[in-house]
XYZ file of C-alpha atoms in Angstrom:
319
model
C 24.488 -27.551 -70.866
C 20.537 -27.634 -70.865
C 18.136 -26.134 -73.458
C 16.417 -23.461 -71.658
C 12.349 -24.094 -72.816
C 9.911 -21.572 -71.941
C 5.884 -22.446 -71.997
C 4.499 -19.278 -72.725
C 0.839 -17.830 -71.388
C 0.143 -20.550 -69.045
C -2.780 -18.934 -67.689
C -3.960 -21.394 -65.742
C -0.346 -22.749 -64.228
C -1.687 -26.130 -65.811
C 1.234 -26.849 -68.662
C 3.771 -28.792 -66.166
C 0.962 -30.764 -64.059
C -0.967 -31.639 -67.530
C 1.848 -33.988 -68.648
C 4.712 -35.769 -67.572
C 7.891 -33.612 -68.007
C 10.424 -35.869 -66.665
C 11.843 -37.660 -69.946
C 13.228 -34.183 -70.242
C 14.527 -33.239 -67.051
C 18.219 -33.698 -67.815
C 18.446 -31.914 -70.767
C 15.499 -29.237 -71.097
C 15.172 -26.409 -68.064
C 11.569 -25.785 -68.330
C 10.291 -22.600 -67.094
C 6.643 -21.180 -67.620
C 5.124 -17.569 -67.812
C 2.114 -17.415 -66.638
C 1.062 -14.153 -67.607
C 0.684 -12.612 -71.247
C 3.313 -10.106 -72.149
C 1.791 -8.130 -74.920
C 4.731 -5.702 -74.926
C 7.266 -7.241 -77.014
C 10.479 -6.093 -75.565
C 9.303 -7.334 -72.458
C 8.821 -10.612 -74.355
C 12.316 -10.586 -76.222
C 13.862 -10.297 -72.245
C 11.726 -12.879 -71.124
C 12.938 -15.222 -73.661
C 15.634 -14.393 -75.342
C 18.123 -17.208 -73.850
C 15.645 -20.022 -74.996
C 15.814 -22.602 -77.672
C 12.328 -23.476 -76.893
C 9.372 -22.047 -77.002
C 6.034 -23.434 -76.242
C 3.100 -21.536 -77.446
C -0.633 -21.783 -76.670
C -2.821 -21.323 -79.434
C -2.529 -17.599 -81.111
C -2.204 -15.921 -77.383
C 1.174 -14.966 -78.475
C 2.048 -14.167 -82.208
C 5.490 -15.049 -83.246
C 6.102 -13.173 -87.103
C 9.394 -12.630 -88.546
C 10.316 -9.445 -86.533
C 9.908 -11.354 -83.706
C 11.628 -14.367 -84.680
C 14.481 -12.284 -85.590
C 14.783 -10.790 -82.050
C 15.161 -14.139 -80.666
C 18.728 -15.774 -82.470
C 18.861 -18.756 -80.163
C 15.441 -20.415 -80.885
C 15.569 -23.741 -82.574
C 12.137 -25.327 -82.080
C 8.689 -23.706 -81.366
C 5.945 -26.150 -80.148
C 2.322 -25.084 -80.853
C -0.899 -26.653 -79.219
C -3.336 -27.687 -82.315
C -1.774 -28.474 -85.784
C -2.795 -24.426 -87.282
C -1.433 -21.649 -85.416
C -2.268 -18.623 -88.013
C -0.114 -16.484 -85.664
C 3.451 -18.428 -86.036
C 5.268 -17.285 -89.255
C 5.997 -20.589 -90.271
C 7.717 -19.729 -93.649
C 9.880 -16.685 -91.538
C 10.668 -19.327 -89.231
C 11.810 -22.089 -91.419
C 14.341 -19.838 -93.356
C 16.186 -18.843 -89.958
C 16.412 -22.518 -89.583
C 13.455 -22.876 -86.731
C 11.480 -26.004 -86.564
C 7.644 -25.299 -86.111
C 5.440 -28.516 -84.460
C 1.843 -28.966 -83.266
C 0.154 -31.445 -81.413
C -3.372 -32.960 -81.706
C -6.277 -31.634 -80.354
C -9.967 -32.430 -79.893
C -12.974 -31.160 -81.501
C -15.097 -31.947 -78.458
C -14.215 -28.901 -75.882
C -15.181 -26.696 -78.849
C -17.972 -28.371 -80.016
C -19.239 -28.409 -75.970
C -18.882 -24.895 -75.428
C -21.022 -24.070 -78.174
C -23.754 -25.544 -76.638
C -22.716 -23.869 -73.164
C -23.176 -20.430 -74.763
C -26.420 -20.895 -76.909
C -27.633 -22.496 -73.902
C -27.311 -19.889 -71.439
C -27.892 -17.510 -74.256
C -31.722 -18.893 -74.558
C -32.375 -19.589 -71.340
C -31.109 -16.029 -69.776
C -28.725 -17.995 -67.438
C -26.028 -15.498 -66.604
C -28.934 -12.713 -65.438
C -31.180 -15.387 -63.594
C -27.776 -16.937 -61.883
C -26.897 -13.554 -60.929
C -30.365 -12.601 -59.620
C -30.917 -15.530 -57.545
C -27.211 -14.644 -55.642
C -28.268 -11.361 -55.082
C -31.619 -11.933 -54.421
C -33.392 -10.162 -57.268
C -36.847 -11.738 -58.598
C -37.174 -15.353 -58.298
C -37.705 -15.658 -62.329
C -37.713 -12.640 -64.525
C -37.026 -13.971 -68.102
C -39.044 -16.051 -70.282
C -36.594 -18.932 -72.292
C -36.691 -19.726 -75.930
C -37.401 -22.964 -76.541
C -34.950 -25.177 -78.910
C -37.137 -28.003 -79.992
C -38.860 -26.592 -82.730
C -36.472 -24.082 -83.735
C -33.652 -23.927 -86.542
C -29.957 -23.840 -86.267
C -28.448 -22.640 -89.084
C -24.385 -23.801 -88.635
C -21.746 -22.025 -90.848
C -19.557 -24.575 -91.189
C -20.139 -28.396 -91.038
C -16.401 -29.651 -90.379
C -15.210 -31.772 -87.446
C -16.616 -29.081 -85.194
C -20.232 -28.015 -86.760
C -20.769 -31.788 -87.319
C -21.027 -32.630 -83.609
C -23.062 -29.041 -82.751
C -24.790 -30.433 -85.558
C -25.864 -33.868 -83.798
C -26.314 -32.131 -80.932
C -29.071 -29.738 -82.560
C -30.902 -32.952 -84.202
C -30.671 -34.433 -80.610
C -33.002 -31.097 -79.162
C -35.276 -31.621 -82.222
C -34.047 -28.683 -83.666
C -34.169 -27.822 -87.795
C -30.356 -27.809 -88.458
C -29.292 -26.132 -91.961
C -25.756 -25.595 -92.929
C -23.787 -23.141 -95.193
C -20.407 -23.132 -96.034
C -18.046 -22.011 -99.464
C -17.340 -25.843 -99.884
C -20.228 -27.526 -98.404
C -22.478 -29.830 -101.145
C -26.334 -30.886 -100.639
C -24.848 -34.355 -100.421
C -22.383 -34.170 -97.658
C -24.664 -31.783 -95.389
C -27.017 -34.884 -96.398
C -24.620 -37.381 -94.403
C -25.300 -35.692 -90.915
C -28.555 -35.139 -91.473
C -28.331 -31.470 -92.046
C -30.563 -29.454 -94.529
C -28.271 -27.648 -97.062
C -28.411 -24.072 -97.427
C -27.112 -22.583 -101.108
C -27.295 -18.358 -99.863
C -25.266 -17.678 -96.876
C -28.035 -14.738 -96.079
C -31.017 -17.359 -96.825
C -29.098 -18.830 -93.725
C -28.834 -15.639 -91.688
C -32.436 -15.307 -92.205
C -33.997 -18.586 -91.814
C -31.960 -19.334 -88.500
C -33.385 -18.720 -84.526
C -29.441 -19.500 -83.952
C -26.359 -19.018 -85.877
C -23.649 -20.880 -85.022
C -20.061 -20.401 -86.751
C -17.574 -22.815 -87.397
C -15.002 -22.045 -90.064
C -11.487 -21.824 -90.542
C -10.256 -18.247 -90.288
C -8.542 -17.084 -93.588
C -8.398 -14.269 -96.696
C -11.493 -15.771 -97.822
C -13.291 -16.138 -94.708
C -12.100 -12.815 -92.665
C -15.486 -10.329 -92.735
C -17.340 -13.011 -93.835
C -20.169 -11.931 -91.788
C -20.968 -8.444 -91.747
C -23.635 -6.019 -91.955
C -25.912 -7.813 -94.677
C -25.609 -11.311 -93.113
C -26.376 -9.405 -89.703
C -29.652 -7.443 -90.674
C -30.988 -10.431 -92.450
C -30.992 -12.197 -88.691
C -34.330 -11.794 -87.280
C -34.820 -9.364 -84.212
C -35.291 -13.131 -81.767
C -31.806 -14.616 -83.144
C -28.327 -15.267 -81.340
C -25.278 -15.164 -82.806
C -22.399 -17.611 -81.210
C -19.127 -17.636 -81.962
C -16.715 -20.275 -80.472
C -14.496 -20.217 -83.732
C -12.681 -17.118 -84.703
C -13.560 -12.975 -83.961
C -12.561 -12.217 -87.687
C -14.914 -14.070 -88.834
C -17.322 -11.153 -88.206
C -16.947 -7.405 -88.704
C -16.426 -6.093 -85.217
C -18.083 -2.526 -85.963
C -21.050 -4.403 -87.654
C -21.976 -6.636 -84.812
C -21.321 -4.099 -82.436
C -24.808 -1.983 -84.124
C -26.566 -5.035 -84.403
C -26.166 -5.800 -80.529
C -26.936 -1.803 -79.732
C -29.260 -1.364 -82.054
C -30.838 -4.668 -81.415
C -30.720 -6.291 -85.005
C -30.402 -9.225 -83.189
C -31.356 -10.572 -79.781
C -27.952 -11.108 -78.396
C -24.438 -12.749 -79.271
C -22.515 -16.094 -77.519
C -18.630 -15.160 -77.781
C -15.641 -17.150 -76.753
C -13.214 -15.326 -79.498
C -11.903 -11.573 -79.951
C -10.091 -10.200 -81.779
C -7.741 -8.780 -78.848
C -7.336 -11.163 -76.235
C -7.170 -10.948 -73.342
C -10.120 -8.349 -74.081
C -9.153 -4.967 -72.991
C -11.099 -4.241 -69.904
C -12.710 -0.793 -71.954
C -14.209 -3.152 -74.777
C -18.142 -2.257 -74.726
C -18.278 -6.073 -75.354
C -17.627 -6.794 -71.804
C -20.479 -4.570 -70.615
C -23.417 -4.865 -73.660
C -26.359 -6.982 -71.511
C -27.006 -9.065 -74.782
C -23.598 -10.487 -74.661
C -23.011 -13.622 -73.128
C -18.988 -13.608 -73.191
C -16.618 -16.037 -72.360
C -12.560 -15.664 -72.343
C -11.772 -17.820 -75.193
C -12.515 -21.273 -73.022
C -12.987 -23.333 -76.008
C -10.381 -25.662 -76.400
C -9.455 -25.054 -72.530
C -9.974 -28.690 -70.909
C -8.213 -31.575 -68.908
C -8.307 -33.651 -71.975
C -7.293 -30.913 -74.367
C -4.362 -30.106 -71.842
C -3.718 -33.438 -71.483
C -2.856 -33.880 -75.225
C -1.490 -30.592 -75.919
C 1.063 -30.497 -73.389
C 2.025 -34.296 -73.234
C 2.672 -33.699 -77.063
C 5.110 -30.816 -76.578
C 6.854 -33.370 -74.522
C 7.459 -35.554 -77.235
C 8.103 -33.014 -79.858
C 10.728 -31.733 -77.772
C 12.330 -35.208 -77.390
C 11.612 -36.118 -80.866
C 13.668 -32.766 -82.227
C 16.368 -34.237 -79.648
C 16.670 -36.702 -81.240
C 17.065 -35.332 -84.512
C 13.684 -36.530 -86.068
C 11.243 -33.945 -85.727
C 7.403 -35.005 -85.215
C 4.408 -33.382 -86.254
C 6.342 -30.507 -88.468
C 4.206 -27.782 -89.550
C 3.829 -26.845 -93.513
């Protein structure tokens, strides 16, 4: 009899066209759910005859309540090699193997520069005027040459936003909890000791850390009202990184000039959130890692995980 695999929140109907499936075809029945089920009974029915589970990113926590609704799972595959929402401890004691597959810092790194871009050069409201023919120019840009980027975070990710800042002849500072003079140094970054010296010295704050304990509310309030009233805020890295409340007054109350988000901390957004509406917000539905190459690797790596646990020698086990 066939494992029964299921690929969950395949928005895009992309997972069995990004990779070649076949090796599996006589002993995995792959079947893919395209749309998110938040409610989690819904989710136990969906799945609850499957060995397999294929998860993308955090769209679909799995903790140990969950886990335990689903006896016959024996393997969960994970796009990325962190998945903060797959109980990895909960899943190891009922005997569940957790794996992960590469992926690339470039889609992330890209769409960075796609929202500060279009954040200082007004392109969502001049796109949308031209189509509905509104005024033929009605915003003045900000220039990047010239200005400073202040980047918290200079790992794989804020190193190539990094480059890409030098390359506009921008000022690029960095601040992180680990980050030394010398290694901000090696990319030609200006280190910053004060995380609000940051805030305050930047035209554009881009973040770029890991989300954990330490990091969650990292910026809030302070780091917010240090920004100066002309500063953008983008974050292509992780919504609890900020305090929600906190950067919801600064966009309202115009702290700052306007945010660049690809992260939430509900996703899919709920179509109420005043995030989706706010005219400073240039918002994007978590697109980051969301490309052919990213697929590419994420999904053609499930493949082999799945053969690899076949086979009785896991791959690419998460701790």
């Amino acid at each position: 009899m066939k494992l029964r695999c299921a690929v969950l929140d395949d928005y895009q109907g992309a997972a069995l066209t990004s990779a070649d499936w076949g090796p599996l075809a006589d002993r995995v029945e792959v079947r893919v759910l395209r749309e998110h089920l938040a409610d989690r009974d819904a989710l136990v029915a969906a799945v609850a005859d499957c060995e397999v589970l294929v998860v993308m990113r955090e769209r679909t926590p799995l903790d140990a309540a969950l886990l335990e609704r689903l006896p016959r799972l024996r393997l969960v595959v994970t796009s990325g090699m962190r998945n903060a929402s797959v109980d990895v401890t909960a899943a190891r004691a009922r005997g569940i193997t957790v794996c992960g597959t590469a992926s690339g810092s470039e889609p992330p790194a890209e769409l960075t520069w796609a929202l500060l871009l279009g954040l200082a050069r007004h392109v969502p409201a001049e796109a949308r005027s031209l189509r509905g023919g509104g005024p033929w120019q009605s915003t003045v840009g900000a220039d990047l040459a010239g200005r400073t980027l202040g980047l918290v975070g200079l790992g794989k990710i804020g190193a190539r936003v990094a480059r890409v800042g030098l390359a506009f002849g921008m000022e690029v500072r960095a601040w992180s909890p680990n980050l030394t003079e010398e290694r901000a140094a090696e990319h030609g970054v200006g280190y910053v000791g004060d995380r609000r010296e940051l805030f305050a010295g930047a035209d554009f704050v881009s973040l770029h850390l890991v989300l954990s304990e330490r990091t969650r509310g990292l910026v809030g309030e302070p780091e917010l009202r240090a920004m100066r009233p002309h500063a953008y805020l983008v974050n292509t890295s992780r919504a609890g990184l900020v305090d929600g409340g906190a950067l919801l007054r600064a966009l309202r109350e115009g702290w700052i000039a306007g945010a660049g988000l690809d992260v939430f901390e509900t996703e899919p957004l709920p179509l109420d959130d005043p995030l989706r509406s706010l005219p400073n917000v240039l918002a994007l539905p978590h697109l980051g890692y969301v490309t052919e190459g990213n697929y590419g690797r994420y999904f053609g790596q499930a493949v082999e995980d799945i053969e690899a646990f076949l086979a009785g020698t896991p791959v690419r086990e998460l701790a």
